[in-house]
Structure formats: structure tokens, C-alpha cells
């Protein structure tokens, strides 16, 4: 297949940036989207141009490093896959494809398609953990956890911290990301002691970072490669209300 | 049989001994060592600084634990967040001798299985400790909220992995590494928030600084601004993962590299058993030239999937059209006791053999079937989905085929490196004050690692072992005052800048990736699943020539003072060349077959690995011989007291 790409190029965070057009020929449908960009980059390098900078590491959909807005959709047109798992068989010969970075206030563009997602780490710092100093744990079987709770906690815990939910949200909200962590830890008996402070502190940090509020549009869930469900945000809201009531 | 002596490729130096393991029976060693160890008073810990490179299970767990203990920790990783270390990709599970199944498991059995699985090429003392500590790891992780799979009664579930006959693997669906790493990451973020750990993301370590014989700092490149920075501390820890990417194609993440450990090696840290690499039997076959990495299909699939190829060479029928009696379930046939669950090295070689016989399936004939039809009939599709759903999804995504309907096609791929920097019982390298943890060291897996044991080792090193042994070292601090202006630090920092400029100045005609791919092909062909003296000698010549071409003809675009991914890769590939050569020399010198190291000249009549315990029951620890010089081999004899050395058999 032959593809026309329109790619966001931006030298650094101070640059204004613009779209630039490239032709990629002989694309195999078995290539991944990122492998197609690799091939383009090889050609750019040989012709002495600066290759396109984009993030990726595992290329298996689990590390959360990759993330491109493809034809306006975070992680591209296929549901429940990350950019690195998207294959060219999802496109057709002659397609014109727009490729842009995540766009959201707190995610500054560092170069081309690479953004700074440090805000997510700071949200976790604020409360996305269970305090369990090394070496102090009781036997793992001391507290049984009902299977359904364990499974639901796992489902929420599969969030890969990619940021697609934010990129997809018209408000630039990080609610789905926060809700996933609050749900994961809040469903487990080990997570109860810090349940209130966790929800409040993580939400407060998200506000501080400049993420928008949630108006239940649902674009986040649609873009989420791990299928994190929108109703977790309702759960987050309940936890926040409960915590506020508790504080009085 | 002659033993090894100096050759054209290397010289032999003094033997090496691990002086740190106490002289008591193996089951008492760790208690004894911890009792002997000096402690650091909590009020003094704030004054002691620790550099930890790596945020995987090993580095992340260590940084969180040492930060919590009150040390001043600086932690580095090359990704944009510590949560993205490659440990995140581990799928299948983590071993622990909990004996929750009451199926006869024990610390001693895990110890035995690991030593046997490693083909009697690992150190008893370390492996025993690993088995002991395994029990605490699960407790720690559950306390952090790691959502392991559970049974309806609310207790933890277990599964079996290759090379063992008990069920001791804890798992979180097919995403165990992710969940364990998020546990460590969250503990780490808590310490960052508390101010005890300073985190440097998108920072790549490019060299090690030694002051008065002790490791005291590192030189890093800020991957966003390009600034070359000097960081100093009382002690340096490397938890930088494995070097499988020397093969270009592997199941490792794109950024996995050997730079941190290789630079330390050049500064005096011995490299242990570099040729011991693990080729994983169940990966998705290569589909084309453009391929950037290979994807693992977890070993856990071998619990229920059956591996087969057609009996007849050249049978091109669709898998479903081939009747039962025309299929060869070759693992079940050759190894009736372990069947599809033989260790990885055995399964990989068997796959290669059937493909060499022309019985491979799929494009290019480099593949075997992993078939779930029987499991789906026996357990129902729902149960299979619950166990392996995400793996099946990943397979369908990559290949465009539905594994519920047609069997998966799999082929071996480079996956893990047992070799790494040599460390003693305290996990300290031959450079005082340089500790090495996780996949980056050589310590626990001998010539072959059992499934679900790397996660166990990473967390054992990071949460439990290093925090004890490093305290013993730091108890002797303060050392000589040394900041970034110390002449030793300035010298290394200048050398790093100079090397970066050298790479940028070449301005040749070939891309970094084209060199990396060619190196990978050489390694896979001659230093992969099967090795010969002739092939390895040839490979050494090819690598040397390619390296020379690299330094005169590579094209690195852009400048240092910006985010420059080509420059990052060029530095890594330059180090892979040097490592690749040492791997071939190590493989060439080891005139035996053991675990993942299979020398075609040394096999039993039925094609199994043939060890030579008389001449090769040692760790090969290589000292850097200088640019253009020959590496020096130091042997650490492996002495088995608790376990008797036997020919491995899984029949
Ligand atoms: C696909 C896959 C599946 C696996 N499944 C299993 C399994 O089911 N069970 C099991 O036990 N094992 C499994 N393994 C093996 C296991 O995951 C790894 O061996 C283990 O996680 C390594 O952990 P680590 O902490 O040593 O290194 P890593 O997790 O690789 O972390 C390395 C860290 O070092 C940093 N780093 C590296 N170089 C530099 C540098 N130069 N400068 C700065 N930072 C640097 C990285 O940023 C990263 O933070 C699997 C491996 C793979 C590839
Ligand atoms: S919730 Fe989904 S989209 Fe958002 S960070 Fe997590 S995995 Fe990515
Ligand atoms: S590169 Fe890891 S999720 Fe895409």
C-alpha cells in the first residue's frame, strides 16, 4: 500500500510546530503503525532529514509509552488497542493519515509527537498507593479477598497510564485515570485505611495539574486501550463525597 | 578433554572466589550473613546517598525500600515514567515456595528445581536465598494491593510453569509483571512524594565514576535537553535489566540496552557468563524485514496448549485438516514426564529441530502449532478465555488470526539473558560500591532460567537482599569527599561528551538500525540456539569488521542539545558491538553444552545438551582487556554441597 502521512513536527516545547506531509510507499498490511513510521524514519535519516520523534518501548500494549492521535482519534481507529498494536491492515491503499501528539494543557509537547506526562506520576504520588513498608506484611493468606472483588480490582488496575483518556476528553479531564487507581485500591481490604485520603488527594492533585473536570461525555472510555469503564468515575465521585462527609 | 587455556581471543587470569557467603550450611547462610552485617543507624541514613539506575522490579523495589529506610536515594530511568520499565511486560507469573497447594513444595524444592533448571551452572548460596525470600515477596505484594488471581474461597490461585512438577506460580491474569511493577512503582512514588527519593526520568546513564577504587557516581544524559550531567553518591546500584536486544529482534522493549552494565564492565566490573541467553519457545514468528521486535506468548499457555507439527515434511494443509494420527506432538512424545512443560531451552531446541527437518508451519516454515482445541473442548471456551484472554487478543491483533479457531503459530525468540555483571553473595560487583540487581547481574539462573523466576529474583534483590547488604557497605561511610568537580568525575564526564561528539561527527551513509539489524543477524545465526566453534570464530571476525564500519560510516542526525533518538540508539548499538564479541568469545571458550548454551559439538546421541562438569563447572567472569586487547577469564568454581550434580532429564 501507499500512504500519505501528515505529521505534527515541532522542534521543542518553545517551537510553534506545524503539520508536514510525507509519502510512504510499499507499506505491508502486517506492519504495525509504528513500524511504518520506523521505515519512514530510516528514509528520512538517509536523506539527511531529522527523523520524526515518537515514544514507544514495549510495543506490546502494556508499558503505556506510545500514544498518537491518528486521524483525530487517540490510539487510532481500532477499539481497545494502543498505537503500538495498531497494524496497517486497518488502513487502505491511498489513505491520507493525520498523526498528532496528545493535546492537553498539562501534557506539554517536548518534540514532534512526544509529550510530558509527568503529571500522572505526581497524581500517584499524591495518594495512588497503599502504605506497606517493606518487610512488615502479614502472610498473604491472612486476609482472603472475594474473587469478584479481586477480579474487579484487577480490571481497574490494568490501566497503563498512557493518557489517551485525557487526550480524547474535550475537557482534558484525567478522571478515568484517577478513577481506575482509586477503584483498584479501594476494592481491596488492604486499601481501606487510606481510601478517603486517597480519593481526595488524587483529585486535588489532578486539579492542581490543570486537568479539567468530568462532564460524563464518555470519550475517555471509548479511547481507552484497556477498556476502563466510565462507571468507575461515578465510583470515584462517591468515594470523594464519602470522604468529604467523613471529614465533616 | 582439555581444559581452557589462553587462546588468540582471551587470556586466563586468577581464579575468583565469592568471599561474602558465610561458611555455614546453605540453609543458614542468609540468617548468618544478616546477623554479621553492620547496620546503619537511622539518624545516619539521611547522610548516606544511593544512586539507583533502573526502576524495574529490581531497581524500583530497591529505591522504594531504601528511600523508606531513610537513605537519600537518586533514581534514574530512560523512560518518561518509572512505571514503564520493561518488567511491566512480564506476563506469566512469579514463583514462590508457599506450598499453598500442599503439593509437596518447599524452599528446598524450589532451590533444587532452580539449580537443576539452570543446568547446574548457578551458585548454590544465592539460589537458596532466593528460594527462602520468595515466600516474603508474595506477602509484600499482597499488602501493597497487587491483585493476584484468586479462587472463589478468596485465597490465592496458582499455576504451573515449565521445568517443575508443583504448582507454585502466582499470577495476575497474563499481566503479572505489570501488577507487580505497579506495586513497586506506587511504593516508589510514595517515597518521591515524601522527598526521600529524587526521580530522574528520561535520563540515560552513559558511564560510571570511580573515586579511590570505589564506585561513586554516574554520568547521565538528560534525554530532553541533551545536557550531560554528573551525579555523585556513596554507592551505586545498577538494576538496568537484560541485554537481549544485542540480537536486535527479541521480546525486550525497544530501549532495553547494555550500556549501563557495559560501561561499568569497561571500568573494571567483571561480566559473568555473557553467552548464557534464553531463547523462549513460545513467541510469535517473524513476519517481515521491517519487524522491530518479537512478541512473547506466555509460557503459561503451555499449561493447556499442545505443541505439534505435521508428521510429514512439507505437509501444507490447513492445521484443522490434518488428522490426529498425522500430527506429531513431539514434546509429549520425547519427554513423557514433562510433556509440553519441559524447560525453555529444551522446548526451543526441539522446535528448531522439527523446523530444520522441514516440518515447520506457516510462512517460511519457521513455526510450530500451539493448539488449544483440546483445552477448549475440555474446559469450555469461557474458561480458556478467563485464563488467557488477553494473550489470545494480543495474538489476534498481531497476526490477524483467531487462536480460538486456528492453532497459534509460535517460534523461539531471544527473551532473557542469564549472564550479566558478576556479583558476590552481597550482590556487589568486582568494583567496590557497585551493586548489581535483577536481570543485570548474572547470579541466580545458571545456564537457563525457569519461567516465573525472574520476577522473583528482581523483587528478592530489590526489596530484601540489597537493602541488607548495602547497609553493611554503607556502614563504613563516609568515604572520601567527592563531588562533581572531583578530577575523576570531570575526566569521565568529559570522555562521555567527547564520545557523543564523535558519534555525531561521523556523518556516514548507513542508519544506526541497519547496523543493529546486521549485528543481530550475526548473533542469531552464530551465537543463537545452536553454536559451533567454526561459526563463533567467524562471527567474531564479522562483528569486528561491522564495528569498524559503524565508527566510520554511521549517520547520526541532529545535535546533542535536543531530544535525539538516533543519538540514543547509536550509543547503545556501539556498546552492543563490544558485548556481542565478548558473548561469542565466551560461547567459544565453553566447550560444552549447558542450558541455553548449546554447542553442536557437544551433545548426547539423542541430541540433548552434554555438559562437561569436570572442566566447566565454573562461572566465567570476564575482565575487560582494554580497547583492542583480549578479555581476561577469571573462573569461579561452582561447588555443590546441598545438591548432587546430575545429567538433567525431563523424560
Ligand atoms: C515479554 C516478557 C515477558 C516476561 N515474563 C516473565 C514472567 O512471566 N515471569 C518472570 O519471572 N519473568 C518474566 N520475564 C523476565 C522479567 O520480566 C525480567 O527479567 C525482569 O522484569 C527484569 O527486571 P529488572 O528490574 O532487572 O529490569 P527492567 O524491568 O528491564 O528495568 C530496567 C530499568 O533500567 C532502566 N535502564 C536501563 N538502562 C538504562 C540506562 N542506560 N540509563 C538509565 N536507565 C536505564 C530502565 O529505564 C528500567 O527502568 C519476561 C520478560 C519479557 C521480555
Ligand atoms: S484509563 Fe485508559 S486511556 Fe486513561 S491512562 Fe489508563 S489505560 Fe490510558
Ligand atoms: S509501546 Fe508500550 S504500550 Fe505501546
PDB file of C-alpha atoms in Angstrom, chain B residues 125-325:
ATOM      1  CA  UNK B 125      24.243 -19.960  48.069  1.00  0.00           C
ATOM      2  CA  UNK B 126      22.411 -17.351  46.006  1.00  0.00           C
ATOM      3  CA  UNK B 127      19.738 -19.696  44.738  1.00  0.00           C
ATOM      4  CA  UNK B 128      18.949 -20.988  48.201  1.00  0.00           C
ATOM      5  CA  UNK B 129      18.488 -17.464  49.482  1.00  0.00           C
ATOM      6  CA  UNK B 130      16.263 -16.625  46.531  1.00  0.00           C
ATOM      7  CA  UNK B 131      14.018 -19.558  47.393  1.00  0.00           C
ATOM      8  CA  UNK B 132      13.862 -18.530  51.037  1.00  0.00           C
ATOM      9  CA  UNK B 133      12.993 -14.933  50.276  1.00  0.00           C
ATOM     10  CA  UNK B 134      10.380 -15.899  47.665  1.00  0.00           C
ATOM     11  CA  UNK B 135       7.869 -16.510  50.424  1.00  0.00           C
ATOM     12  CA  UNK B 136       8.080 -12.958  51.746  1.00  0.00           C
ATOM     13  CA  UNK B 137       7.703 -11.421  48.300  1.00  0.00           C
ATOM     14  CA  UNK B 138       4.140 -12.610  47.872  1.00  0.00           C
ATOM     15  CA  UNK B 139       3.194 -11.264  51.310  1.00  0.00           C
ATOM     16  CA  UNK B 140       4.733  -7.899  50.465  1.00  0.00           C
ATOM     17  CA  UNK B 141       2.967  -7.644  47.135  1.00  0.00           C
ATOM     18  CA  UNK B 142      -0.435  -8.591  48.519  1.00  0.00           C
ATOM     19  CA  UNK B 143      -0.034  -5.946  51.234  1.00  0.00           C
ATOM     20  CA  UNK B 144       0.617  -3.340  48.515  1.00  0.00           C
ATOM     21  CA  UNK B 145      -2.599  -4.273  46.750  1.00  0.00           C
ATOM     22  CA  UNK B 146      -1.291  -6.399  43.887  1.00  0.00           C
ATOM     23  CA  UNK B 147      -4.480  -8.032  42.568  1.00  0.00           C
ATOM     24  CA  UNK B 148      -3.277 -11.611  42.134  1.00  0.00           C
ATOM     25  CA  UNK B 149      -5.706 -14.164  40.749  1.00  0.00           C
ATOM     26  CA  UNK B 150      -7.849 -15.720  43.472  1.00  0.00           C
ATOM     27  CA  UNK B 151     -10.143 -18.676  43.888  1.00  0.00           C
ATOM     28  CA  UNK B 152     -13.764 -18.483  44.923  1.00  0.00           C
ATOM     29  CA  UNK B 153     -12.787 -19.039  48.553  1.00  0.00           C
ATOM     30  CA  UNK B 154     -10.793 -15.819  48.391  1.00  0.00           C
ATOM     31  CA  UNK B 155      -7.383 -17.485  48.570  1.00  0.00           C
ATOM     32  CA  UNK B 156      -4.614 -17.041  46.033  1.00  0.00           C
ATOM     33  CA  UNK B 157      -4.604 -19.202  42.920  1.00  0.00           C
ATOM     34  CA  UNK B 158      -1.526 -20.904  41.451  1.00  0.00           C
ATOM     35  CA  UNK B 159      -0.492 -22.354  38.112  1.00  0.00           C
ATOM     36  CA  UNK B 160       2.404 -24.495  36.861  1.00  0.00           C
ATOM     37  CA  UNK B 161       5.341 -23.355  34.795  1.00  0.00           C
ATOM     38  CA  UNK B 162       7.919 -25.225  32.759  1.00  0.00           C
ATOM     39  CA  UNK B 163      10.537 -27.421  34.387  1.00  0.00           C
ATOM     40  CA  UNK B 164       8.638 -28.177  37.603  1.00  0.00           C
ATOM     41  CA  UNK B 165       6.001 -30.588  38.829  1.00  0.00           C
ATOM     42  CA  UNK B 166       4.374 -28.469  41.531  1.00  0.00           C
ATOM     43  CA  UNK B 167       2.035 -25.515  41.215  1.00  0.00           C
ATOM     44  CA  UNK B 168       3.821 -22.536  42.734  1.00  0.00           C
ATOM     45  CA  UNK B 169       3.345 -19.724  40.280  1.00  0.00           C
ATOM     46  CA  UNK B 170       1.284 -16.744  41.438  1.00  0.00           C
ATOM     47  CA  UNK B 171      -0.212 -14.662  38.691  1.00  0.00           C
ATOM     48  CA  UNK B 172      -2.441 -11.746  37.756  1.00  0.00           C
ATOM     49  CA  UNK B 173      -4.088 -12.962  34.562  1.00  0.00           C
ATOM     50  CA  UNK B 174      -1.474 -12.532  31.776  1.00  0.00           C
ATOM     51  CA  UNK B 175      -0.191  -9.294  33.290  1.00  0.00           C
ATOM     52  CA  UNK B 176       1.727 -10.330  36.364  1.00  0.00           C
ATOM     53  CA  UNK B 177       4.750  -8.147  35.663  1.00  0.00           C
ATOM     54  CA  UNK B 178       2.530  -5.129  35.202  1.00  0.00           C
ATOM     55  CA  UNK B 179       0.793  -5.626  38.517  1.00  0.00           C
ATOM     56  CA  UNK B 180       3.986  -6.341  40.448  1.00  0.00           C
ATOM     57  CA  UNK B 181       5.708  -3.353  38.903  1.00  0.00           C
ATOM     58  CA  UNK B 182       2.788  -1.060  39.640  1.00  0.00           C
ATOM     59  CA  UNK B 183       3.035  -2.207  43.272  1.00  0.00           C
ATOM     60  CA  UNK B 184       6.703  -1.258  43.382  1.00  0.00           C
ATOM     61  CA  UNK B 185       6.082   1.915  41.370  1.00  0.00           C
ATOM     62  CA  UNK B 186       3.387   3.094  43.744  1.00  0.00           C
ATOM     63  CA  UNK B 187       5.638   2.456  46.739  1.00  0.00           C
ATOM     64  CA  UNK B 188       8.350   4.375  44.896  1.00  0.00           C
ATOM     65  CA  UNK B 189       6.071   7.306  44.075  1.00  0.00           C
ATOM     66  CA  UNK B 190       5.116   7.473  47.732  1.00  0.00           C
ATOM     67  CA  UNK B 191       8.794   7.953  48.580  1.00  0.00           C
ATOM     68  CA  UNK B 192       9.236  10.518  45.836  1.00  0.00           C
ATOM     69  CA  UNK B 193       6.280  12.406  47.277  1.00  0.00           C
ATOM     70  CA  UNK B 194       7.828  12.141  50.736  1.00  0.00           C
ATOM     71  CA  UNK B 195      11.073  13.604  49.406  1.00  0.00           C
ATOM     72  CA  UNK B 196      13.307  10.635  50.195  1.00  0.00           C
ATOM     73  CA  UNK B 197      13.764   9.626  46.544  1.00  0.00           C
ATOM     74  CA  UNK B 198      14.696  12.072  43.781  1.00  0.00           C
ATOM     75  CA  UNK B 199      13.460  10.714  40.478  1.00  0.00           C
ATOM     76  CA  UNK B 200      15.186  11.417  37.145  1.00  0.00           C
ATOM     77  CA  UNK B 201      13.105  10.167  34.239  1.00  0.00           C
ATOM     78  CA  UNK B 202      14.309  10.399  30.616  1.00  0.00           C
ATOM     79  CA  UNK B 203      17.884  10.261  31.870  1.00  0.00           C
ATOM     80  CA  UNK B 204      20.260   7.708  30.419  1.00  0.00           C
ATOM     81  CA  UNK B 205      23.343   6.532  32.258  1.00  0.00           C
ATOM     82  CA  UNK B 206      26.358   6.694  29.964  1.00  0.00           C
ATOM     83  CA  UNK B 207      29.230   5.971  32.330  1.00  0.00           C
ATOM     84  CA  UNK B 208      30.392   5.118  35.829  1.00  0.00           C
ATOM     85  CA  UNK B 209      32.650   7.227  38.036  1.00  0.00           C
ATOM     86  CA  UNK B 210      35.177   5.581  40.320  1.00  0.00           C
ATOM     87  CA  UNK B 211      36.966   7.512  43.055  1.00  0.00           C
ATOM     88  CA  UNK B 212      39.775   5.896  45.023  1.00  0.00           C
ATOM     89  CA  UNK B 213      38.700   2.438  43.913  1.00  0.00           C
ATOM     90  CA  UNK B 214      35.045   2.857  44.856  1.00  0.00           C
ATOM     91  CA  UNK B 215      32.039   3.422  42.584  1.00  0.00           C
ATOM     92  CA  UNK B 216      30.919   6.901  43.492  1.00  0.00           C
ATOM     93  CA  UNK B 217      28.878   8.324  40.683  1.00  0.00           C
ATOM     94  CA  UNK B 218      27.454   8.195  37.194  1.00  0.00           C
ATOM     95  CA  UNK B 219      27.353  10.364  34.117  1.00  0.00           C
ATOM     96  CA  UNK B 220      23.914  10.694  32.556  1.00  0.00           C
ATOM     97  CA  UNK B 221      22.447  12.420  29.563  1.00  0.00           C
ATOM     98  CA  UNK B 222      19.224  14.361  30.033  1.00  0.00           C
ATOM     99  CA  UNK B 223      17.388  12.943  27.056  1.00  0.00           C
ATOM    100  CA  UNK B 224      15.236  16.053  26.632  1.00  0.00           C
ATOM    101  CA  UNK B 225      17.831  18.829  26.796  1.00  0.00           C
ATOM    102  CA  UNK B 226      20.897  16.764  25.906  1.00  0.00           C
ATOM    103  CA  UNK B 227      22.757  18.057  28.913  1.00  0.00           C
ATOM    104  CA  UNK B 228      25.487  15.711  30.158  1.00  0.00           C
ATOM    105  CA  UNK B 229      25.247  15.626  33.965  1.00  0.00           C
ATOM    106  CA  UNK B 230      27.411  14.255  36.764  1.00  0.00           C
ATOM    107  CA  UNK B 231      25.744  12.663  39.803  1.00  0.00           C
ATOM    108  CA  UNK B 232      27.700  11.546  42.857  1.00  0.00           C
ATOM    109  CA  UNK B 233      26.784   9.379  45.862  1.00  0.00           C
ATOM    110  CA  UNK B 234      28.232   6.976  48.436  1.00  0.00           C
ATOM    111  CA  UNK B 235      27.224   3.903  46.470  1.00  0.00           C
ATOM    112  CA  UNK B 236      25.896   3.000  43.010  1.00  0.00           C
ATOM    113  CA  UNK B 237      23.323   0.310  42.193  1.00  0.00           C
ATOM    114  CA  UNK B 238      22.551  -0.917  38.678  1.00  0.00           C
ATOM    115  CA  UNK B 239      19.172  -2.523  38.056  1.00  0.00           C
ATOM    116  CA  UNK B 240      19.225  -1.878  34.346  1.00  0.00           C
ATOM    117  CA  UNK B 241      17.803  -5.133  33.022  1.00  0.00           C
ATOM    118  CA  UNK B 242      18.989  -7.554  30.347  1.00  0.00           C
ATOM    119  CA  UNK B 243      20.846  -7.236  27.057  1.00  0.00           C
ATOM    120  CA  UNK B 244      18.727  -9.426  24.764  1.00  0.00           C
ATOM    121  CA  UNK B 245      18.486  -6.568  22.277  1.00  0.00           C
ATOM    122  CA  UNK B 246      22.026  -7.339  21.133  1.00  0.00           C
ATOM    123  CA  UNK B 247      20.102  -9.698  18.810  1.00  0.00           C
ATOM    124  CA  UNK B 248      18.055  -6.720  17.514  1.00  0.00           C
ATOM    125  CA  UNK B 249      14.929  -8.873  17.433  1.00  0.00           C
ATOM    126  CA  UNK B 250      13.889 -10.035  20.891  1.00  0.00           C
ATOM    127  CA  UNK B 251      10.944  -9.877  23.241  1.00  0.00           C
ATOM    128  CA  UNK B 252      12.600  -6.994  25.063  1.00  0.00           C
ATOM    129  CA  UNK B 253      11.349  -3.434  24.823  1.00  0.00           C
ATOM    130  CA  UNK B 254      12.852  -1.182  22.169  1.00  0.00           C
ATOM    131  CA  UNK B 255      15.009   0.721  24.634  1.00  0.00           C
ATOM    132  CA  UNK B 256      16.489  -2.210  26.573  1.00  0.00           C
ATOM    133  CA  UNK B 257      20.250  -1.908  26.380  1.00  0.00           C
ATOM    134  CA  UNK B 258      23.550  -2.987  27.841  1.00  0.00           C
ATOM    135  CA  UNK B 259      25.095   0.468  28.143  1.00  0.00           C
ATOM    136  CA  UNK B 260      24.971   0.850  31.910  1.00  0.00           C
ATOM    137  CA  UNK B 261      26.470  -2.557  32.677  1.00  0.00           C
ATOM    138  CA  UNK B 262      28.855  -2.493  29.735  1.00  0.00           C
ATOM    139  CA  UNK B 263      30.270   0.893  30.738  1.00  0.00           C
ATOM    140  CA  UNK B 264      30.737  -0.471  34.267  1.00  0.00           C
ATOM    141  CA  UNK B 265      32.435  -3.512  32.767  1.00  0.00           C
ATOM    142  CA  UNK B 266      34.866  -1.281  30.938  1.00  0.00           C
ATOM    143  CA  UNK B 267      35.588   0.386  34.253  1.00  0.00           C
ATOM    144  CA  UNK B 268      36.508  -2.889  35.956  1.00  0.00           C
ATOM    145  CA  UNK B 269      33.345  -4.848  36.753  1.00  0.00           C
ATOM    146  CA  UNK B 270      33.672  -8.434  35.546  1.00  0.00           C
ATOM    147  CA  UNK B 271      30.986  -9.740  33.188  1.00  0.00           C
ATOM    148  CA  UNK B 272      29.635 -13.174  34.199  1.00  0.00           C
ATOM    149  CA  UNK B 273      28.633 -15.813  31.636  1.00  0.00           C
ATOM    150  CA  UNK B 274      27.720 -13.396  28.842  1.00  0.00           C
ATOM    151  CA  UNK B 275      26.874 -16.227  26.430  1.00  0.00           C
ATOM    152  CA  UNK B 276      24.015 -17.596  28.551  1.00  0.00           C
ATOM    153  CA  UNK B 277      20.948 -16.312  26.763  1.00  0.00           C
ATOM    154  CA  UNK B 278      17.466 -17.664  26.925  1.00  0.00           C
ATOM    155  CA  UNK B 279      15.598 -18.330  23.746  1.00  0.00           C
ATOM    156  CA  UNK B 280      11.924 -18.532  24.644  1.00  0.00           C
ATOM    157  CA  UNK B 281       9.983 -21.264  22.846  1.00  0.00           C
ATOM    158  CA  UNK B 282       6.630 -19.519  22.535  1.00  0.00           C
ATOM    159  CA  UNK B 283       6.853 -16.292  20.566  1.00  0.00           C
ATOM    160  CA  UNK B 284       5.005 -15.063  17.515  1.00  0.00           C
ATOM    161  CA  UNK B 285       7.099 -15.865  14.398  1.00  0.00           C
ATOM    162  CA  UNK B 286       8.847 -13.117  12.419  1.00  0.00           C
ATOM    163  CA  UNK B 287       6.625 -11.739   9.670  1.00  0.00           C
ATOM    164  CA  UNK B 288       8.870  -9.421   7.650  1.00  0.00           C
ATOM    165  CA  UNK B 289      12.023  -7.329   7.159  1.00  0.00           C
ATOM    166  CA  UNK B 290      10.544  -4.263   8.833  1.00  0.00           C
ATOM    167  CA  UNK B 291       9.910  -6.149  12.068  1.00  0.00           C
ATOM    168  CA  UNK B 292      11.051  -4.132  15.071  1.00  0.00           C
ATOM    169  CA  UNK B 293      10.544  -6.605  17.880  1.00  0.00           C
ATOM    170  CA  UNK B 294       9.098 -10.013  18.708  1.00  0.00           C
ATOM    171  CA  UNK B 295       6.172 -10.726  20.943  1.00  0.00           C
ATOM    172  CA  UNK B 296       6.130 -13.378  23.592  1.00  0.00           C
ATOM    173  CA  UNK B 297       3.172 -15.627  24.121  1.00  0.00           C
ATOM    174  CA  UNK B 298       3.443 -16.519  27.796  1.00  0.00           C
ATOM    175  CA  UNK B 299       4.798 -19.874  28.814  1.00  0.00           C
ATOM    176  CA  UNK B 300       1.669 -20.331  30.899  1.00  0.00           C
ATOM    177  CA  UNK B 301      -0.032 -21.214  27.613  1.00  0.00           C
ATOM    178  CA  UNK B 302       1.868 -24.480  27.697  1.00  0.00           C
ATOM    179  CA  UNK B 303      -0.292 -25.496  30.684  1.00  0.00           C
ATOM    180  CA  UNK B 304      -3.207 -26.060  28.318  1.00  0.00           C
ATOM    181  CA  UNK B 305      -1.894 -25.671  24.796  1.00  0.00           C
ATOM    182  CA  UNK B 306      -0.423 -28.679  22.983  1.00  0.00           C
ATOM    183  CA  UNK B 307       2.543 -28.239  20.683  1.00  0.00           C
ATOM    184  CA  UNK B 308       2.704 -30.118  17.410  1.00  0.00           C
ATOM    185  CA  UNK B 309       3.835 -30.179  13.794  1.00  0.00           C
ATOM    186  CA  UNK B 310       2.751 -32.437  10.927  1.00  0.00           C
ATOM    187  CA  UNK B 311       4.459 -35.821  10.853  1.00  0.00           C
ATOM    188  CA  UNK B 312       5.304 -35.392   7.190  1.00  0.00           C
ATOM    189  CA  UNK B 313       7.721 -32.734   5.988  1.00  0.00           C
ATOM    190  CA  UNK B 314       6.102 -30.308   3.563  1.00  0.00           C
ATOM    191  CA  UNK B 315       2.519 -31.007   4.699  1.00  0.00           C
ATOM    192  CA  UNK B 316       0.911 -27.699   3.746  1.00  0.00           C
ATOM    193  CA  UNK B 317      -2.674 -28.488   4.638  1.00  0.00           C
ATOM    194  CA  UNK B 318      -4.574 -26.154   6.912  1.00  0.00           C
ATOM    195  CA  UNK B 319      -3.965 -27.202  10.540  1.00  0.00           C
ATOM    196  CA  UNK B 320      -7.588 -28.260  11.048  1.00  0.00           C
ATOM    197  CA  UNK B 321      -7.420 -30.564   8.013  1.00  0.00           C
ATOM    198  CA  UNK B 322      -4.570 -32.595   9.456  1.00  0.00           C
ATOM    199  CA  UNK B 323      -5.964 -35.643  11.268  1.00  0.00           C
ATOM    200  CA  UNK B 324      -4.780 -36.549  14.776  1.00  0.00           C
ATOM    201  CA  UNK B 325      -2.690 -39.507  13.664  1.00  0.00           C
TER     202      UNK B 325
END
